[in-house]
mmCIF file of C-alpha atoms in Angstrom:
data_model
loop_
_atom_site.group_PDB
_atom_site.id
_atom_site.type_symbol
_atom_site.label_atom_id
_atom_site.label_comp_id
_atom_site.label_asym_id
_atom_site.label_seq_id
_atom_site.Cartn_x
_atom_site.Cartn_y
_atom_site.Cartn_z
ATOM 1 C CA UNK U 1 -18.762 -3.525 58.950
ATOM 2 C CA UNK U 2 -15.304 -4.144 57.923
ATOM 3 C CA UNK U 3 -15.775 -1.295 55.543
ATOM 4 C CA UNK U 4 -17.569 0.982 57.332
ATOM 5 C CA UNK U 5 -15.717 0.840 61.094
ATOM 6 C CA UNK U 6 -12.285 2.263 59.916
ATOM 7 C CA UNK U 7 -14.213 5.479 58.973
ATOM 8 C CA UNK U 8 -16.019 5.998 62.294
ATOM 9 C CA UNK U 9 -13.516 9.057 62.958
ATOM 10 C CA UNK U 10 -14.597 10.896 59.527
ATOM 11 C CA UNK U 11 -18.401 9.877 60.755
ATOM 12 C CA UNK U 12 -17.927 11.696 64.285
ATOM 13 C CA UNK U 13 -16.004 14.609 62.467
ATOM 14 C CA UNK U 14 -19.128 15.396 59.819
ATOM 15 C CA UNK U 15 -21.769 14.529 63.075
ATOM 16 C CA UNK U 16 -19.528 17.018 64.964
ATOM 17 C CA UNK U 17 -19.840 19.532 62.510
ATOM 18 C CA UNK U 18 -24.032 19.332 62.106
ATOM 19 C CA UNK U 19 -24.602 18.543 66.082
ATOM 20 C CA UNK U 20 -21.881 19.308 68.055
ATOM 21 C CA UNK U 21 -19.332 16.380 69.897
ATOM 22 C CA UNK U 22 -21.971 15.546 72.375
ATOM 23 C CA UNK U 23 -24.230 14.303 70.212
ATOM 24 C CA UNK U 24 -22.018 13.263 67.322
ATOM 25 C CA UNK U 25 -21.653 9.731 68.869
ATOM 26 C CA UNK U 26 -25.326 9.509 69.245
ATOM 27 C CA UNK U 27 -25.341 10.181 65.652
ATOM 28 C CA UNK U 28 -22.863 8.180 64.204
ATOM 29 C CA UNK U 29 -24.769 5.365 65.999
ATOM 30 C CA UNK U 30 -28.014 5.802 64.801
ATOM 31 C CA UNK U 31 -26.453 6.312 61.055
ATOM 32 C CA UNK U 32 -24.529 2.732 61.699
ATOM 33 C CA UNK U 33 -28.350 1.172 62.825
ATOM 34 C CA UNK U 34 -30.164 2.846 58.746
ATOM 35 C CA UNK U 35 -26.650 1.298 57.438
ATOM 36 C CA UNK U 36 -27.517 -2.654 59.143
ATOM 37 C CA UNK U 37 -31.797 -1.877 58.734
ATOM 38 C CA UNK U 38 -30.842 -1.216 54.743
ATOM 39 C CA UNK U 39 -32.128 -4.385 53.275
ATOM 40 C CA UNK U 40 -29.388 -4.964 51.340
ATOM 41 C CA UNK U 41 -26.115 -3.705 52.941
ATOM 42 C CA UNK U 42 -23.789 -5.496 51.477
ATOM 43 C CA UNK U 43 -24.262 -4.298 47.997
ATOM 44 C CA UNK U 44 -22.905 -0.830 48.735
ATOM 45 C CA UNK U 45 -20.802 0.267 46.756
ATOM 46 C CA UNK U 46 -18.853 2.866 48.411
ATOM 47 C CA UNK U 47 -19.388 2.192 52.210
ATOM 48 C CA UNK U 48 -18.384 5.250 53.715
ATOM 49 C CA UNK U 49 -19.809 7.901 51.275
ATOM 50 C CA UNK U 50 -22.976 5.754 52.418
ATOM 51 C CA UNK U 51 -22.452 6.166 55.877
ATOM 52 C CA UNK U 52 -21.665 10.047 55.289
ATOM 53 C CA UNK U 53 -24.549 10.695 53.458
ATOM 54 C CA UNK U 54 -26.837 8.744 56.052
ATOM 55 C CA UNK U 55 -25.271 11.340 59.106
ATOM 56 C CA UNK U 56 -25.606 14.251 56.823
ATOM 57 C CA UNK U 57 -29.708 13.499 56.357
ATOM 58 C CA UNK U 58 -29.670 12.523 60.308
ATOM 59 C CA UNK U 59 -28.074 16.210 61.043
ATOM 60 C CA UNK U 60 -30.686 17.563 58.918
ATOM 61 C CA UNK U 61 -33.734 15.384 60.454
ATOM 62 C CA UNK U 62 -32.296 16.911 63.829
ATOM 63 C CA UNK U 63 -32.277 20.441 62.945
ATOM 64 C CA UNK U 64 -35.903 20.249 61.348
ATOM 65 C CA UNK U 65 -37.194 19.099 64.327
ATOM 66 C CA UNK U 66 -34.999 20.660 66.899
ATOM 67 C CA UNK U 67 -37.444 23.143 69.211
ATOM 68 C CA UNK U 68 -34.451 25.782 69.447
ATOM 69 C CA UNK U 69 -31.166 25.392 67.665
ATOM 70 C CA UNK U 70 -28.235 26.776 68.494
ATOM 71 C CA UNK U 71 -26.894 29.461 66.931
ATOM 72 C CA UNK U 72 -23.759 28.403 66.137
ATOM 73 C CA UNK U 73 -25.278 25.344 64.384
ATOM 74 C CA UNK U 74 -27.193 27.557 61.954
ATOM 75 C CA UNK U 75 -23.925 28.351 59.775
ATOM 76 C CA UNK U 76 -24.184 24.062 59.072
ATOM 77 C CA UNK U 77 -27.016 24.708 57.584
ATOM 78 C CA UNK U 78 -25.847 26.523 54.832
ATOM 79 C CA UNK U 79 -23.517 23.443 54.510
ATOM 80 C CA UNK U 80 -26.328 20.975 54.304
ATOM 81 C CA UNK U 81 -27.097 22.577 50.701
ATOM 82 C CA UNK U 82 -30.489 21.475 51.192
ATOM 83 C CA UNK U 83 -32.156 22.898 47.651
ATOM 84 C CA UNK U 84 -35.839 22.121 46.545
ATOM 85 C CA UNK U 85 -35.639 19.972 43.474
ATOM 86 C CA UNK U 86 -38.851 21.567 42.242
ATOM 87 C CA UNK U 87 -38.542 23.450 39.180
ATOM 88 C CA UNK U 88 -39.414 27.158 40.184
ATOM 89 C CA UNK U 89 -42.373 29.568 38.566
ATOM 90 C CA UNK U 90 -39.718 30.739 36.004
ATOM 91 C CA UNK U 91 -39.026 27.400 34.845
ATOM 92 C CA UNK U 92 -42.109 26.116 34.789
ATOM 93 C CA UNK U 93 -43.765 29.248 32.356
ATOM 94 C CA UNK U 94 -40.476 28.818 30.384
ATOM 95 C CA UNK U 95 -40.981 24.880 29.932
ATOM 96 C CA UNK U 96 -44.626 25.511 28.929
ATOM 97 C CA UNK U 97 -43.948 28.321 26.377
ATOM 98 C CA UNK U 98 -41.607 26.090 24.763
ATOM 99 C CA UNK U 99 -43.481 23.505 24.779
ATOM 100 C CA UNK U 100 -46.765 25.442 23.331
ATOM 101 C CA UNK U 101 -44.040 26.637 20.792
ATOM 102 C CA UNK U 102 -43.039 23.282 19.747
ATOM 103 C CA UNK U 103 -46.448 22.276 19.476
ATOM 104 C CA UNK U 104 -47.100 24.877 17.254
ATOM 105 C CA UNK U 105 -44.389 24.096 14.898
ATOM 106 C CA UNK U 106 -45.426 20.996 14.763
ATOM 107 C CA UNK U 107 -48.810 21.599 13.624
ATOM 108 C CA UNK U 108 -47.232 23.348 10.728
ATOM 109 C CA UNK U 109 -46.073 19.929 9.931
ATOM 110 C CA UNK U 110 -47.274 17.502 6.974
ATOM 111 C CA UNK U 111 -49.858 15.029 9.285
ATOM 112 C CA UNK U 112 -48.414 12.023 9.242
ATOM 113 C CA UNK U 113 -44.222 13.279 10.017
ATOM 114 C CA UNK U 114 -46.473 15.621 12.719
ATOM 115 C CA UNK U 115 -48.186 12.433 14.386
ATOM 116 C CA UNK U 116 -45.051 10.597 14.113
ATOM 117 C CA UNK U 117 -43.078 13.515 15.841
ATOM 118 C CA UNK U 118 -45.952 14.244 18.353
ATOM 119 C CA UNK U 119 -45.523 10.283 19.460
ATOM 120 C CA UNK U 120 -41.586 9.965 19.580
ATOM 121 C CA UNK U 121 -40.936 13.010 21.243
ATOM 122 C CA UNK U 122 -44.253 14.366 22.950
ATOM 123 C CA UNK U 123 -45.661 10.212 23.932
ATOM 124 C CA UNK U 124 -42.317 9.250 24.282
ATOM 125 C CA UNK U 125 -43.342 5.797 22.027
ATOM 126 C CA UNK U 126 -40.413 3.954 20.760
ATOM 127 C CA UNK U 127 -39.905 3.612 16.801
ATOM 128 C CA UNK U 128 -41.838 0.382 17.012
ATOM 129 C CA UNK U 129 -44.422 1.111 18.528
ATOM 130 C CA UNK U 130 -45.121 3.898 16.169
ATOM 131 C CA UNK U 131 -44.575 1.851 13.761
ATOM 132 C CA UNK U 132 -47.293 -0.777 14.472
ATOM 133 C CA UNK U 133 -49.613 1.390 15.314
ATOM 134 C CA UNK U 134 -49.478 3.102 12.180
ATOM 135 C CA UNK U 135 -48.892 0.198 9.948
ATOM 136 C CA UNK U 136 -45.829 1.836 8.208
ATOM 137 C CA UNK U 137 -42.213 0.543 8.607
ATOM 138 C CA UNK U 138 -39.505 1.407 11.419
ATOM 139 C CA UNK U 139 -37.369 2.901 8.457
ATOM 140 C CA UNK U 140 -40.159 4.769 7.400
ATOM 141 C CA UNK U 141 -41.029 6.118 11.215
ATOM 142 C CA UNK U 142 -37.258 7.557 11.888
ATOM 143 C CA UNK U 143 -37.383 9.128 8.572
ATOM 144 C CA UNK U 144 -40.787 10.957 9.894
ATOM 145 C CA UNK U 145 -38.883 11.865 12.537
ATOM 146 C CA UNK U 146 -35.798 13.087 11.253
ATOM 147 C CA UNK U 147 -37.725 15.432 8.707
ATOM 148 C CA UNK U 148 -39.828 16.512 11.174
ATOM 149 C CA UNK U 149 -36.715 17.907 13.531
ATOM 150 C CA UNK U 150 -35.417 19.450 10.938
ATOM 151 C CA UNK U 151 -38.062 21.395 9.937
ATOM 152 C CA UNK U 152 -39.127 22.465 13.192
ATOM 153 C CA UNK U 153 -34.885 23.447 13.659
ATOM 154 C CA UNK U 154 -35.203 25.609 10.774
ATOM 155 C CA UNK U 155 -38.692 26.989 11.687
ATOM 156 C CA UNK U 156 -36.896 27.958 15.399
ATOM 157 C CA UNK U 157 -33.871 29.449 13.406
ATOM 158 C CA UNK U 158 -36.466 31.645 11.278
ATOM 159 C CA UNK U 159 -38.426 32.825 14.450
ATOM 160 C CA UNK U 160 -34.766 33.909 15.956
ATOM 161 C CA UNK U 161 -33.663 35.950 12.960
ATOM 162 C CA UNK U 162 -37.215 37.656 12.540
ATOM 163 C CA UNK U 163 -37.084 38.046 16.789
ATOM 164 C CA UNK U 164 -33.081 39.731 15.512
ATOM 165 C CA UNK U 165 -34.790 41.911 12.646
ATOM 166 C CA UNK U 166 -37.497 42.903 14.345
ATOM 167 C CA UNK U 167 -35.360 44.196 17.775
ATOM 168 C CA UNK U 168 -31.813 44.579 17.005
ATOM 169 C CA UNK U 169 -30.869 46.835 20.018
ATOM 170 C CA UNK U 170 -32.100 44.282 22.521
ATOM 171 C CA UNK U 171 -30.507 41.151 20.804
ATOM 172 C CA UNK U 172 -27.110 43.273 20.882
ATOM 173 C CA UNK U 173 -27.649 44.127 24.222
ATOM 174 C CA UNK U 174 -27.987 40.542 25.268
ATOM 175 C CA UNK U 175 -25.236 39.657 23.721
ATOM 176 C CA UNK U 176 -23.139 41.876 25.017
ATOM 177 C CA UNK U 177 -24.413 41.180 28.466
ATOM 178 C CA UNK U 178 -23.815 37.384 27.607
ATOM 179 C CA UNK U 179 -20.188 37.851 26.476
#
């Protein structure tokens, strides 16, 4: 508490801010109870950005379930930058294109630098593991896998110059538009 106590007017001034001063002290108090129920307190180690955060969700749980807010409390909100961490439609087609794409290079590959790829990268095995459970050596698996990104680098490369050949005016346009 030692830590935490000399900060109790920046606490008040952020619960201000989400709730109003009426309630700020209600709060601030129910931030400094999550701080003592945390199971292991004392190995925070920045105190106050702690207790900050804590009253920043607390404003938020408030609003949520507030039955009317006030308007004048609906400009915090834009403040709580409260963003969904879920990848959106966009990002999910583009993450599965690419990763049909890489697939697809990787098919192109010789068999055994393609199943070595496929289970570094795609499994997410570690070299040794690959390399037990294909009986060849460690040495032998990162070579697999350098090759392998290489060729599928130079395969992506060729795609992006026959994509530039093939539509010129578009790849100047985003260019220009990227510049």
């Amino acid at each position: 508490m030692a830590e935490v106590l000399p900060h109790a007017a920046a606490y008040r001034a952020r619960a201000a801010h989400f709730c109003g001063r009426a309630d700020a002290d209600d709060l601030v108090q129910e931030a400094y109870a999550r701080v003592l129920g945390t199971a292991d307190y004392r190995a925070i180690a920045a105190p106050r950005s702690f207790v900050l955060t804590i009253v920043h969700n607390l404003a938020l749980e408030r609003l949520r379930r507030a039955n009317v807010v006030r308007i004048d409390f609906l400009a915090s909100m834009e403040v709580l930058d409260v963003a969904d961490g879920a990848p959106d439609a966009f990002a999910v087609a583009a993450g599965r294109s690419d990763l049909q794409q890489m697939l697809q290079l990787m098919s192109a590959l010789p068999p055994q630098c393609a199943r070595v790829l496929h289970m570094r990268k795609i499994q997410g095995m570690p070299p040794a593991a690959i390399s037990e459970a294909l009986s060849i050596s460690i040495s032998t698996v990162e070579k697999h896998v350098a090759k392998g990104l290489a060729l599928i680098t130079k395969a992506r490369r060729d795609n992006e110059a026959q994509v530039e050949d093939f539509c010129p005016a578009v790849m100047t346009s985003l260019s220009h538009a990227l510049t």
